[in-house]
């Protein structure tokens, strides 16, 4: 039952995300008339959620989705009309459901939802009677009426009431290809009006074929309808004359032809896979790579003992083939893990639209690079930090309309979300055209908090960096968004955990840009395996620039810091054994692994270098996560686990220590 | 061994229904995730029972029932509707179109098992 519970959570999350997307669509279109398909889809999502949660005995989710389903049923049957209140109400309750599902996945316990049910009921009662019942007489044959569901019957009546014509198209397709042909036909019908029902039939249909009777409503006349439909079309109810003029404006005429394949196909060709399963494949690939290395070694030994015989040649050849195929396999699995960043952006867009309304600011959201791909795991992990930054921009970046007007800016603010690939990294930019961060204030606050001496010189970038300090806030940058318990320091910490970093550019009255740089994937990375005392650690190659041999006599102590002069530049040194309180090595020479960039460049002193290896980083359990200095663990070779060093936190610790020492 | 076609758009519900049938241990199951898929799968092999949801995208359960009943090759097939109480009205319509029985979601394993056994024998 455990795995099916997981399946339930995955499906529930999918349904709720789909619901949010649909509510957004409803919000954007309710004043002009919502597409009934959208409302029905939202009803169906709640209906499915209720059905599935009921089967699991999850009473809270069942009751809540049932109440929302009932509300949506009234909406789709025209008993309740959609307005802004309904939209906000739906958003709020889907959020509540999301929270319950979230908690369920984390704690395996279902939150009590009974408090919300009453709200939904009384809200629904207060709205009832908004819509008008449709007229009874519709003049459609009983044989058709009896196969319509209650909802379809309602749509039929609504079309008649709106003066639309009701048509019945009959088409016959070969069994093998009917889904694509039917999808094409459906598309054409939707440009004419609303498809009410698709009824498959085998009456008067040749062997190997299938017939469909498609019932649809359209304001166009029979002649116009027939123009693009090379099928048998019958008029059941005539459209009211004033609308029967040339093909009336279809819902979305322009894109109709250009629309990508309908969703018909995707239900049968895509599979949902737990990311853990992909990790397992990657692990197997890792083990195969080790086996391949063993074969290579045997090959090399054979060359030495047997010389270049054809057998030895074959061993080398097979090693190369293995290597190439394994690399291909690995790339393919990594590719499966990739998702377009647009998925995250659209979730952020929802927050922007809803939140801007809540706080009464007008925001234009612009997005670029939605197709940029990122590992699914990273995408999920980065969404909270991004959400925090977006809210921060809305709260404190973008000025209220009157202030903007006074500054001569457009009243509505602009937030730009942009993503692009840069080498093995993805950069996500969040830019606002708000008031910018006041560097003077940040500096003053840092001095007040005792983080900085009043006479200390800092660059702009170094000063701004203080906003990432826990508990730090100025009026312009509130480190903690009210009541949400997430601070800028958490953003930075999360990024470091993911092997990324944040940069900020800001200009007073022009705006602020946050640039988050992340590795494309964490699934498999190249790492250098090193020895410190009797322990082995992995250092990710992405953060490493070179390795050196360092005689201990060459290490100098300047202002409490241990440094080494590398090509004339001072390089701070971190003794990894001291950092982790491991015994000192006996040798008077060490290897230095140079990591970090620019001013954050340091040398890590280790006892021995073992060579490069591809590793799959696994996160540490909650209990071990609190240990500083480790990014995770990785399996190397047969069931041997080593720890992966968290370079960013090592550098941070050493910088703090140095600062602290300098202040003594 | 008798074969049951499960037509249901929710993957979780589908696998639960399958698990309930597997528990009896006497039937093969084949699954369709939409009405369309069911239409494609119907001619591909012989089935002994169809279990279908009503509320589905593309073509719904009622349309599927009507199709099965109108086609001489399949018209004899027993059909069990598995749907929520929301579809009460639709369930009546389904029975009128010739469905054999219905089970209301959420159902208890034994309820569905009883109906399956009663419909096509153990």
XYZ file of C-alpha atoms in Angstrom:
786
model
C 0.000 0.000 0.000
C 3.002 2.228 0.615
C 3.852 2.650 -3.056
C 0.236 3.231 -4.029
C 0.074 5.983 -1.404
C 2.995 7.576 -3.203
C 1.111 7.147 -6.439
C -1.863 8.875 -4.852
C 0.236 11.836 -3.750
C 1.757 12.174 -7.209
C -1.674 12.124 -8.823
C -3.139 14.507 -6.246
C -0.295 16.978 -6.773
C -0.771 16.790 -10.520
C -4.513 17.362 -10.226
C -4.060 20.343 -7.913
C -1.450 21.932 -10.143
C -3.757 21.448 -13.109
C -6.557 23.004 -11.018
C -4.461 26.091 -10.286
C -3.692 26.463 -13.952
C -7.400 26.165 -14.801
C -8.462 28.679 -12.151
C -5.905 31.071 -13.575
C -7.437 30.572 -16.998
C -10.878 31.202 -15.531
C -9.606 34.339 -13.793
C -8.219 35.657 -17.055
C -11.408 35.040 -19.006
C -14.446 35.242 -16.748
C -15.365 38.790 -17.697
C -15.436 37.868 -21.392
C -17.021 34.437 -20.885
C -15.142 31.368 -19.751
C -14.712 28.423 -22.067
C -17.094 25.762 -20.673
C -14.389 23.139 -21.261
C -12.174 24.901 -18.726
C -14.877 24.901 -16.073
C -15.682 21.279 -16.774
C -11.988 20.363 -16.561
C -11.779 21.957 -13.108
C -14.894 20.110 -12.032
C -13.344 16.881 -13.301
C -10.095 17.497 -11.448
C -11.985 17.873 -8.153
C -14.162 14.912 -9.038
C -11.148 12.693 -9.702
C -9.374 13.872 -6.556
C -12.452 13.074 -4.512
C -12.779 9.637 -6.070
C -9.138 8.708 -5.546
C -8.834 10.092 -2.009
C -12.056 8.298 -1.080
C -10.537 4.995 -2.140
C -7.673 5.660 0.254
C -10.004 6.543 3.089
C -8.569 10.068 3.260
C -11.712 11.627 4.625
C -10.403 15.199 4.922
C -9.299 15.472 1.296
C -12.424 13.627 0.141
C -14.777 15.987 1.978
C -12.992 19.110 0.853
C -12.697 18.072 -2.793
C -16.314 16.922 -2.629
C -17.438 20.365 -1.445
C -15.439 22.041 -4.216
C -16.718 19.542 -6.745
C -20.290 20.389 -5.744
C -19.524 24.082 -6.105
C -17.985 23.508 -9.544
C -20.911 21.315 -10.542
C -23.233 24.240 -9.867
C -20.926 26.480 -11.874
C -20.742 24.143 -14.857
C -24.493 23.555 -14.801
C -25.014 27.305 -14.897
C -26.490 27.603 -11.399
C -23.664 29.834 -10.215
C -22.003 32.525 -12.239
C -18.244 33.016 -12.050
C -16.952 36.314 -10.683
C -13.824 37.545 -8.930
C -15.045 36.265 -5.565
C -15.521 32.755 -6.905
C -12.028 32.813 -8.438
C -10.361 33.957 -5.185
C -12.370 31.413 -3.247
C -11.266 28.602 -5.558
C -7.617 29.674 -5.366
C -7.745 29.723 -1.597
C -9.331 26.312 -1.241
C -7.056 24.627 -3.768
C -4.172 26.043 -1.703
C -5.682 24.469 1.400
C -5.921 21.136 -0.400
C -2.315 21.484 -1.529
C -1.217 22.077 2.046
C -3.065 19.006 3.237
C -1.506 16.847 0.498
C 1.934 18.333 1.268
C 1.609 17.504 4.941
C 0.355 14.055 4.101
C 3.407 13.340 1.966
C 5.754 14.592 4.671
C 4.184 13.235 7.833
C 1.859 10.544 6.539
C -0.896 12.227 8.512
C -3.968 13.898 7.149
C -4.896 17.311 8.484
C -8.453 17.866 9.621
C -10.323 19.837 6.966
C -13.767 19.975 8.537
C -13.369 23.670 9.409
C -13.255 24.564 5.693
C -16.216 22.495 4.552
C -18.797 24.756 6.182
C -17.226 27.793 4.515
C -17.514 26.236 1.104
C -21.128 25.205 1.723
C -22.243 28.619 2.905
C -20.313 30.316 0.111
C -22.037 28.095 -2.422
C -25.475 28.740 -0.910
C -24.858 32.500 -0.959
C -24.182 32.417 -4.696
C -26.932 30.131 -5.839
C -29.544 31.534 -8.141
C -27.027 33.735 -9.925
C -27.369 31.808 -13.128
C -30.648 31.240 -14.903
C -32.113 27.856 -15.696
C -32.283 27.132 -19.386
C -35.450 26.561 -21.323
C -36.691 22.986 -21.544
C -37.598 22.651 -25.195
C -34.604 22.011 -27.420
C -35.993 19.847 -30.188
C -33.212 17.293 -30.219
C -34.118 13.687 -30.867
C -34.618 11.428 -27.830
C -32.182 8.802 -29.159
C -29.424 11.383 -28.916
C -30.591 12.832 -25.615
C -30.430 9.526 -23.783
C -26.684 9.051 -24.221
C -25.829 12.540 -23.026
C -24.546 12.938 -19.509
C -26.289 15.470 -17.300
C -23.563 17.992 -18.019
C -23.649 17.440 -21.765
C -27.402 17.892 -21.676
C -26.893 21.176 -19.875
C -24.366 22.361 -22.474
C -26.792 21.430 -25.243
C -29.547 23.483 -23.629
C -27.189 26.375 -22.933
C -26.230 26.457 -26.605
C -29.854 26.426 -27.695
C -30.650 29.161 -25.203
C -27.821 31.286 -26.555
C -29.367 31.020 -30.008
C -26.685 28.717 -31.381
C -27.495 26.107 -33.992
C -27.158 22.461 -32.988
C -25.490 20.167 -35.496
C -24.694 16.496 -35.755
C -21.640 15.477 -37.797
C -21.150 11.844 -38.748
C -17.696 10.553 -39.576
C -16.229 7.102 -40.172
C -12.536 6.357 -39.633
C -10.333 3.240 -39.880
C -9.886 1.695 -36.428
C -6.095 1.988 -36.522
C -5.973 5.739 -36.992
C -9.261 6.984 -35.614
C -7.755 8.890 -32.702
C -5.648 11.237 -34.834
C -8.383 11.707 -37.461
C -10.940 12.357 -34.762
C -8.607 14.802 -33.035
C -8.258 16.732 -36.313
C -12.010 16.771 -36.825
C -12.573 17.877 -33.226
C -10.170 20.737 -33.742
C -12.098 21.977 -36.778
C -15.403 21.711 -34.913
C -13.996 23.724 -32.026
C -13.201 26.569 -34.421
C -16.924 26.593 -35.311
C -18.331 26.443 -31.819
C -18.608 24.067 -28.885
C -18.312 20.303 -29.094
C -20.983 18.863 -26.828
C -20.686 15.117 -27.214
C -18.638 12.555 -29.141
C -20.577 9.348 -29.559
C -18.833 6.325 -31.074
C -21.063 4.062 -33.139
C -20.862 0.906 -35.179
C -24.216 1.302 -36.911
C -23.797 1.367 -40.733
C -20.041 1.217 -40.373
C -17.859 -1.179 -42.427
C -15.703 -3.819 -40.735
C -12.398 -2.452 -39.425
C -13.828 1.046 -39.036
C -15.503 3.048 -36.341
C -18.095 5.765 -36.681
C -18.569 8.897 -34.596
C -21.561 11.148 -34.133
C -20.379 14.526 -32.982
C -22.951 16.839 -31.473
C -21.942 20.478 -31.464
C -23.340 23.959 -31.117
C -22.353 26.785 -33.427
C -23.706 30.239 -34.309
C -22.887 29.629 -37.980
C -25.389 28.513 -40.623
C -25.438 24.968 -42.013
C -23.780 26.146 -45.205
C -20.902 27.777 -43.328
C -20.488 24.845 -41.000
C -20.264 22.444 -43.929
C -17.581 24.482 -45.688
C -14.687 23.111 -43.619
C -16.282 19.821 -42.642
C -16.184 17.279 -45.453
C -18.554 15.001 -43.526
C -22.235 14.304 -43.308
C -23.563 17.203 -41.211
C -27.166 17.411 -40.095
C -28.888 20.481 -38.680
C -30.860 19.582 -35.544
C -31.757 23.029 -34.222
C -31.467 26.099 -36.422
C -29.380 29.005 -35.154
C -31.225 32.242 -34.432
C -31.016 34.281 -37.573
C -29.136 37.399 -36.447
C -26.190 35.228 -35.561
C -26.437 32.939 -38.507
C -24.286 35.166 -40.625
C -20.969 34.046 -42.042
C -18.952 31.833 -39.760
C -19.176 33.685 -36.532
C -15.998 34.353 -34.558
C -14.827 31.028 -33.209
C -13.281 30.957 -29.717
C -9.631 30.884 -30.825
C -9.617 31.013 -34.587
C -6.024 32.068 -35.200
C -4.267 29.276 -33.368
C -6.703 26.589 -34.362
C -4.601 25.316 -37.229
C -1.275 25.885 -35.549
C -2.182 24.238 -32.275
C 0.177 21.476 -31.301
C -1.102 17.887 -31.206
C -3.983 17.537 -28.846
C -3.525 15.731 -25.559
C -5.000 12.549 -26.938
C -1.622 11.108 -27.754
C 0.138 12.057 -24.582
C -2.072 9.948 -22.359
C -0.797 6.851 -24.048
C 2.855 7.655 -24.765
C 4.090 9.303 -21.608
C 4.845 7.518 -18.384
C 5.279 8.955 -14.938
C 8.428 7.746 -13.250
C 9.566 8.316 -9.712
C 12.885 10.130 -9.831
C 14.293 7.568 -7.393
C 13.972 4.939 -10.081
C 16.088 7.055 -12.413
C 18.621 7.433 -9.616
C 18.784 3.691 -9.325
C 19.539 3.408 -13.044
C 22.289 5.995 -12.617
C 23.698 3.956 -9.747
C 23.766 0.868 -11.927
C 25.517 2.850 -14.638
C 28.037 3.946 -12.017
C 28.703 0.352 -11.073
C 29.001 -0.655 -14.709
C 31.587 2.109 -15.133
C 33.619 0.564 -12.350
C 33.411 -2.825 -14.068
C 34.511 -1.157 -17.300
C 37.496 0.366 -15.517
C 38.440 -3.097 -14.271
C 38.372 -4.442 -17.823
C 40.508 -1.527 -18.965
C 43.023 -2.308 -16.244
C 43.123 -5.959 -17.288
C 43.699 -4.788 -20.856
C 46.615 -2.608 -19.795
C 48.153 -5.445 -17.779
C 47.722 -7.786 -20.714
C 49.568 -5.357 -22.967
C 52.446 -5.494 -20.546
C 52.514 -9.296 -20.277
C 51.399 -10.331 -23.777
C 52.353 -7.342 -25.916
C 50.018 -6.078 -28.679
C 48.313 -9.299 -29.670
C 44.932 -9.342 -31.376
C 43.321 -10.562 -28.148
C 44.672 -7.537 -26.290
C 43.484 -5.326 -29.135
C 39.991 -6.798 -28.768
C 39.952 -6.076 -25.041
C 40.858 -2.433 -25.674
C 38.251 -2.163 -28.375
C 35.513 -3.575 -26.193
C 36.532 -1.209 -23.382
C 36.105 1.737 -25.725
C 32.739 0.546 -26.943
C 31.603 0.051 -23.362
C 32.795 3.492 -22.420
C 30.993 5.150 -25.333
C 27.743 3.262 -24.780
C 27.786 3.882 -21.048
C 28.288 7.597 -21.651
C 25.353 7.578 -24.073
C 23.179 5.704 -21.630
C 24.052 8.125 -18.880
C 23.259 11.125 -21.070
C 19.914 9.635 -21.964
C 18.950 9.053 -18.347
C 20.054 12.571 -17.439
C 17.960 13.895 -20.291
C 14.876 12.169 -18.876
C 15.379 14.047 -15.610
C 15.303 17.406 -17.384
C 12.229 19.611 -17.294
C 11.684 22.962 -18.982
C 12.010 25.803 -16.520
C 8.702 27.145 -17.873
C 7.032 24.724 -15.437
C 8.438 26.685 -12.524
C 7.856 30.029 -14.158
C 4.165 29.340 -14.627
C 3.858 28.496 -10.940
C 5.623 31.736 -10.072
C 3.354 33.595 -12.490
C 0.372 32.401 -10.482
C 1.911 33.766 -7.320
C 2.689 37.097 -8.956
C -0.832 37.527 -10.289
C -2.535 36.577 -7.080
C -0.162 38.280 -4.726
C -0.026 41.554 -6.677
C -3.797 41.713 -6.463
C -3.698 41.095 -2.740
C -1.270 43.928 -2.072
C -2.799 46.281 -4.625
C 0.143 46.687 -6.992
C -0.018 46.319 -10.730
C 2.654 44.027 -12.069
C 3.510 43.140 -15.640
C 5.269 39.822 -15.664
C 7.577 39.072 -18.567
C 9.194 35.667 -19.029
C 12.050 34.577 -21.254
C 13.813 31.282 -21.829
C 11.020 29.038 -20.566
C 12.406 26.190 -22.678
C 15.699 26.168 -20.792
C 16.050 22.755 -19.207
C 16.959 21.939 -15.652
C 17.109 18.761 -13.608
C 13.691 17.979 -12.098
C 15.162 17.699 -8.609
C 16.838 21.100 -8.851
C 13.723 22.619 -10.351
C 11.662 21.519 -7.365
C 14.278 22.651 -4.874
C 14.783 26.091 -6.383
C 11.121 27.030 -6.510
C 10.842 28.094 -2.858
C 13.881 30.398 -2.929
C 12.597 31.893 -6.194
C 9.148 32.314 -4.722
C 10.693 34.159 -1.814
C 12.642 36.492 -4.084
C 9.553 37.153 -6.206
C 7.498 38.054 -3.140
C 10.313 40.212 -1.901
C 10.355 42.098 -5.217
C 6.615 42.584 -5.032
C 6.620 43.630 -1.379
C 9.705 45.800 -1.210
C 11.095 46.225 -4.727
C 8.191 47.545 -6.766
C 6.927 50.817 -5.318
C 3.200 51.525 -4.771
C 1.544 53.147 -7.842
C 1.479 56.679 -6.350
C 5.180 56.579 -5.480
C 6.001 55.344 -8.961
C 3.949 58.138 -10.502
C 5.814 60.679 -8.390
C 9.114 59.266 -9.643
C 7.931 59.573 -13.231
C 7.727 55.823 -13.705
C 4.905 53.820 -15.239
C 2.334 52.992 -12.585
C 2.535 49.276 -13.143
C 5.809 47.660 -12.240
C 7.598 45.089 -14.350
C 9.050 41.817 -13.117
C 11.174 39.869 -15.586
C 11.917 36.166 -15.153
C 14.609 34.940 -17.452
C 16.501 31.679 -17.746
C 19.387 30.646 -19.909
C 22.103 28.063 -20.050
C 25.716 28.990 -19.410
C 28.093 26.090 -19.842
C 27.149 23.414 -17.333
C 25.027 25.880 -15.406
C 21.605 27.426 -15.679
C 21.187 31.060 -14.772
C 17.813 32.269 -13.529
C 17.393 36.031 -13.423
C 14.706 37.872 -11.543
C 14.616 41.528 -12.382
C 12.307 44.250 -11.129
C 12.084 47.921 -12.033
C 11.459 48.972 -8.441
C 13.275 51.246 -6.053
C 16.485 49.232 -5.776
C 18.382 48.407 -2.612
C 19.717 51.401 -0.677
C 23.373 50.468 -0.150
C 23.888 53.230 2.392
C 21.139 51.835 4.570
C 22.481 48.301 4.300
C 25.902 49.530 5.397
C 24.471 51.497 8.295
C 22.484 48.490 9.467
C 25.530 46.222 9.188
C 27.489 48.591 11.404
C 24.602 48.822 13.884
C 24.462 45.061 14.075
C 28.177 44.888 14.700
C 28.824 43.004 11.494
C 31.097 45.739 10.193
C 33.409 48.359 11.677
C 32.345 51.917 10.868
C 35.667 52.652 9.182
C 35.878 49.417 7.199
C 35.998 49.805 3.418
C 33.789 47.446 1.440
C 32.868 47.192 -2.219
C 29.196 47.589 -3.201
C 28.881 43.875 -3.834
C 30.337 43.011 -0.445
C 27.959 45.426 1.241
C 24.871 44.032 -0.497
C 25.984 40.557 0.536
C 24.944 41.453 4.107
C 21.290 41.022 3.187
C 21.986 37.289 3.140
C 22.930 37.376 6.826
C 20.334 35.710 9.074
C 17.975 38.219 10.690
C 19.226 41.131 8.613
C 16.689 43.662 7.385
C 16.361 47.250 6.295
C 13.203 49.037 5.281
C 14.024 48.346 1.631
C 15.024 44.755 1.992
C 13.149 42.846 4.578
C 15.128 39.743 5.117
C 12.106 37.914 6.365
C 8.851 38.310 4.519
C 6.183 38.911 7.100
C 5.006 35.749 8.731
C 6.429 33.411 6.147
C 9.506 32.510 8.078
C 11.836 32.423 5.094
C 14.795 34.738 5.089
C 17.297 35.763 2.452
C 19.832 33.667 4.342
C 17.713 30.609 3.602
C 17.812 31.471 -0.098
C 21.571 31.584 -0.005
C 21.865 28.421 2.032
C 19.588 26.505 -0.313
C 21.568 27.642 -3.334
C 24.820 26.565 -1.726
C 23.296 23.202 -0.940
C 22.456 22.828 -4.623
C 25.961 23.818 -5.653
C 24.869 27.230 -6.890
C 25.234 30.855 -5.872
C 23.376 34.162 -5.997
C 24.490 37.561 -7.269
C 22.699 40.875 -6.976
C 22.815 43.973 -9.120
C 20.923 46.979 -7.902
C 20.556 50.629 -8.753
C 18.575 53.179 -6.825
C 15.197 53.912 -8.467
C 16.060 51.693 -11.426
C 15.596 48.285 -9.891
C 17.210 45.110 -8.669
C 18.298 41.960 -10.452
C 18.899 38.673 -8.662
C 20.928 36.169 -10.632
C 20.821 32.593 -9.419
C 23.342 30.234 -10.963
C 22.737 26.508 -10.614
C 24.391 23.416 -12.026
C 22.175 21.811 -14.692
C 22.118 18.558 -12.797
C 23.295 17.172 -9.511
C 22.517 13.648 -10.531
C 25.967 12.784 -11.813
C 28.978 14.996 -11.377
C 32.675 14.542 -11.828
C 34.571 14.648 -8.578
C 38.129 14.354 -7.356
C 38.526 11.750 -4.643
C 41.033 12.846 -1.984
C 42.415 11.347 1.233
C 42.637 13.234 4.518
C 44.090 11.116 7.318
C 42.262 7.835 6.926
C 39.127 9.393 5.443
C 38.296 9.803 1.803
C 36.252 12.731 0.478
C 34.940 13.794 -2.918
C 35.518 17.352 -4.213
C 33.181 18.359 -7.082
C 35.241 19.293 -10.145
C 32.885 22.156 -11.007
C 34.204 24.208 -8.113
C 37.848 23.287 -8.634
C 40.480 25.029 -10.740
C 43.800 23.201 -10.133
C 45.837 21.040 -7.768
C 49.298 21.795 -6.348
C 51.955 20.147 -4.240
C 52.683 22.353 -1.240
C 55.646 22.016 1.151
C 54.438 22.955 4.601
C 57.471 25.173 4.996
C 56.077 27.342 2.169
C 52.878 28.117 4.053
C 53.052 31.481 5.784
C 50.906 32.991 8.477
C 49.812 36.540 7.765
C 47.350 38.293 10.063
C 46.236 34.977 11.604
C 45.586 33.484 8.192
C 47.532 30.638 6.677
C 48.374 31.539 3.115
C 50.395 30.284 0.203
C 51.777 32.469 -2.561
C 50.515 31.051 -5.834
C 52.125 32.791 -8.817
C 52.565 35.881 -6.702
C 48.982 35.952 -5.406
C 47.979 35.251 -1.848
C 45.898 32.074 -1.569
C 44.264 31.371 1.829
C 44.681 27.749 2.912
C 42.185 25.519 4.700
C 43.589 22.447 6.433
C 40.770 19.976 5.840
C 41.987 17.729 8.676
C 41.751 20.583 11.198
C 38.385 21.664 9.865
C 36.933 18.239 10.605
C 39.184 17.623 13.646
C 40.977 14.715 11.993
C 44.538 13.695 12.978
C 47.425 15.627 11.408
C 49.305 13.854 8.618
C 52.942 12.879 9.166
C 54.318 14.138 5.875
C 55.632 17.704 5.648
C 54.142 18.143 2.248
C 50.485 18.127 1.203
C 48.386 18.484 -1.880
C 46.359 21.648 -2.276
C 43.090 21.530 -4.194
C 42.340 25.060 -5.397
C 38.601 25.758 -5.254
C 36.301 28.770 -5.583
C 36.547 31.783 -7.821
C 37.776 35.351 -7.590
C 37.963 36.618 -4.047
C 36.559 33.373 -2.727
C 39.439 31.281 -4.003
C 41.083 29.055 -1.395
C 43.346 26.011 -1.259
C 42.182 22.859 0.533
C 45.088 20.939 2.027
C 44.720 17.179 1.703
C 47.087 14.225 2.085
C 46.613 12.418 -1.201
C 44.777 12.678 -4.541
C 43.156 9.471 -5.825
C 41.844 10.617 -9.189
C 38.595 11.601 -10.844
C 35.376 9.700 -10.664
C 31.782 10.257 -11.652
C 29.567 10.237 -8.615
C 25.864 10.399 -7.824
C 25.347 12.735 -4.861
C 22.815 11.556 -2.300
C 21.494 13.999 0.254
C 22.221 13.264 3.908
C 19.480 12.308 6.324
C 17.828 15.095 8.345
C 19.954 14.168 11.344
C 23.253 14.560 9.485
C 22.196 17.568 7.403
C 23.105 19.942 10.219
C 26.794 19.071 9.908
C 28.634 21.908 8.189
C 30.947 21.141 5.331
C 29.201 18.259 3.585
C 27.062 18.494 0.472
C 26.027 14.858 0.627
C 27.328 11.353 0.240
C 28.202 9.230 -2.757
C 28.751 5.591 -3.395
C 32.068 4.715 -4.974
C 32.909 1.180 -5.860
C 31.247 -1.712 -4.129
C 29.006 -0.349 -1.375
C 31.674 2.052 -0.201
C 30.230 5.425 0.745
C 32.245 8.630 0.988
C 31.239 12.166 1.920
C 31.164 14.961 -0.641
C 32.643 18.251 0.539
C 30.450 21.349 0.411
C 32.957 23.794 -0.971
C 30.825 26.915 -0.532
C 30.339 26.330 3.186
C 34.037 25.511 3.699
C 34.924 28.816 2.055
C 32.291 30.672 4.093
C 33.539 29.225 7.367
C 37.109 30.139 6.560
C 36.151 33.681 5.578
C 34.157 34.139 8.785
C 37.091 32.815 10.799
C 39.469 35.177 9.049
C 37.170 38.161 9.569
C 36.681 37.219 13.183
C 40.417 36.917 13.680
C 41.092 40.236 12.007
C 38.680 41.939 14.392
C 40.383 40.672 17.535
C -8.602 -17.207 -17.859
C -11.269 -14.539 -18.212
C -10.167 -11.033 -19.037
C -11.512 -7.783 -17.633
C -11.069 -4.414 -19.369
C -10.729 -1.547 -16.875
C -11.574 1.871 -18.303
C -10.652 4.678 -15.902
C -8.729 7.908 -16.380
C -7.231 8.094 -12.899
C -4.062 5.995 -12.760
C -4.357 5.502 -9.019
C -7.942 4.315 -9.190
C -7.030 2.043 -12.078
C -4.309 0.335 -10.126
C -6.559 0.006 -7.088
C -9.259 -1.670 -9.163
C -6.608 -3.961 -10.616
C -5.366 -4.822 -7.122
C -8.911 -5.652 -6.013
C -9.368 -7.951 -9.021
C -5.935 -9.533 -8.534
C -6.968 -10.365 -5.012
C -9.642 -12.713 -6.394
C -6.781 -14.206 -8.372
C -8.887 -15.604 -11.202
C -8.946 -12.879 -13.822
C -6.592 -11.149 -16.205
C -6.890 -7.396 -16.445
C -6.246 -4.965 -19.274
C -6.352 -1.222 -18.651
C -7.441 1.745 -20.747
C -6.794 5.262 -19.495
C -9.547 6.903 -21.555
C -12.648 6.115 -23.528
C -10.658 6.473 -26.730
C -8.109 3.966 -25.594
C -10.913 1.568 -24.735
C -12.327 1.917 -28.258
C -8.904 1.041 -29.664
C -8.457 -1.921 -27.360
C -11.913 -3.448 -27.732
C -11.351 -5.105 -31.121
C -7.831 -6.268 -30.252
C -8.831 -9.232 -28.096
C -11.801 -10.884 -26.431
C -12.948 -9.593 -23.080
C -15.374 -11.038 -20.605
C -16.234 -7.895 -18.679
C -15.839 -4.139 -18.929
C -15.486 -2.004 -15.818
C -15.852 1.655 -16.642
C -15.916 5.065 -15.012
C -18.486 7.545 -16.322
C -16.820 10.883 -15.953
C -13.886 10.799 -18.371
C -12.467 13.235 -20.890
C -12.804 12.623 -24.658
C -15.678 10.118 -24.710
C -17.441 9.382 -21.439
C -18.633 6.105 -19.958
C -22.191 6.516 -21.224
C -20.977 6.942 -24.768
C -18.775 3.901 -24.377
C -21.676 1.806 -23.055
C -23.904 2.930 -25.889
C -21.191 1.991 -28.383
C -20.618 -1.440 -26.886
C -24.336 -2.191 -26.826
C -24.846 -1.110 -30.430
C -21.996 -3.224 -31.811
C -22.982 -6.858 -32.466
C -19.474 -8.076 -31.691
C -19.456 -6.609 -28.188
C -23.128 -6.169 -27.358
C -23.206 -9.271 -25.137
C -20.403 -7.993 -22.861
C -21.403 -7.296 -19.276
C -20.508 -3.754 -18.157
C -20.023 -2.611 -14.572
C -20.044 1.124 -13.876
C -17.702 2.303 -11.136
C -18.511 5.911 -10.389
C -19.054 8.374 -7.564
C -22.414 9.282 -6.106
C -22.127 12.652 -7.881
C -23.008 10.811 -11.088
C -26.289 9.408 -9.642
C -28.285 10.776 -12.560
C -25.651 9.585 -15.027
C -25.613 6.170 -13.402
C -29.341 5.849 -14.035
C -28.720 6.769 -17.651
C -25.948 4.175 -17.818
C -28.243 1.467 -16.523
C -30.894 2.568 -19.035
C -28.306 2.204 -21.811
C -27.692 -1.380 -20.788
C -25.024 -1.451 -18.094
C -25.144 -4.625 -16.011
C -24.409 -3.230 -12.563
C -22.881 -0.309 -10.785
C -20.553 0.232 -7.851
C -20.309 3.549 -6.095
C -16.889 5.050 -5.395
C -15.431 4.841 -2.822
C -16.112 1.123 -2.751
C -15.000 -1.658 -0.441
C -12.887 -4.375 -2.059
C -15.455 -7.061 -1.346
C -18.306 -5.048 -2.909
C -16.564 -4.884 -6.261
C -15.347 -8.468 -5.942
C -18.893 -9.706 -5.204
C -20.289 -7.923 -8.235
C -17.547 -9.198 -10.521
C -18.047 -12.760 -9.322
C -21.811 -12.461 -9.662
C -21.494 -11.027 -13.173
C -19.001 -13.389 -14.766
C -18.698 -16.193 -12.249
C -15.663 -17.175 -10.284
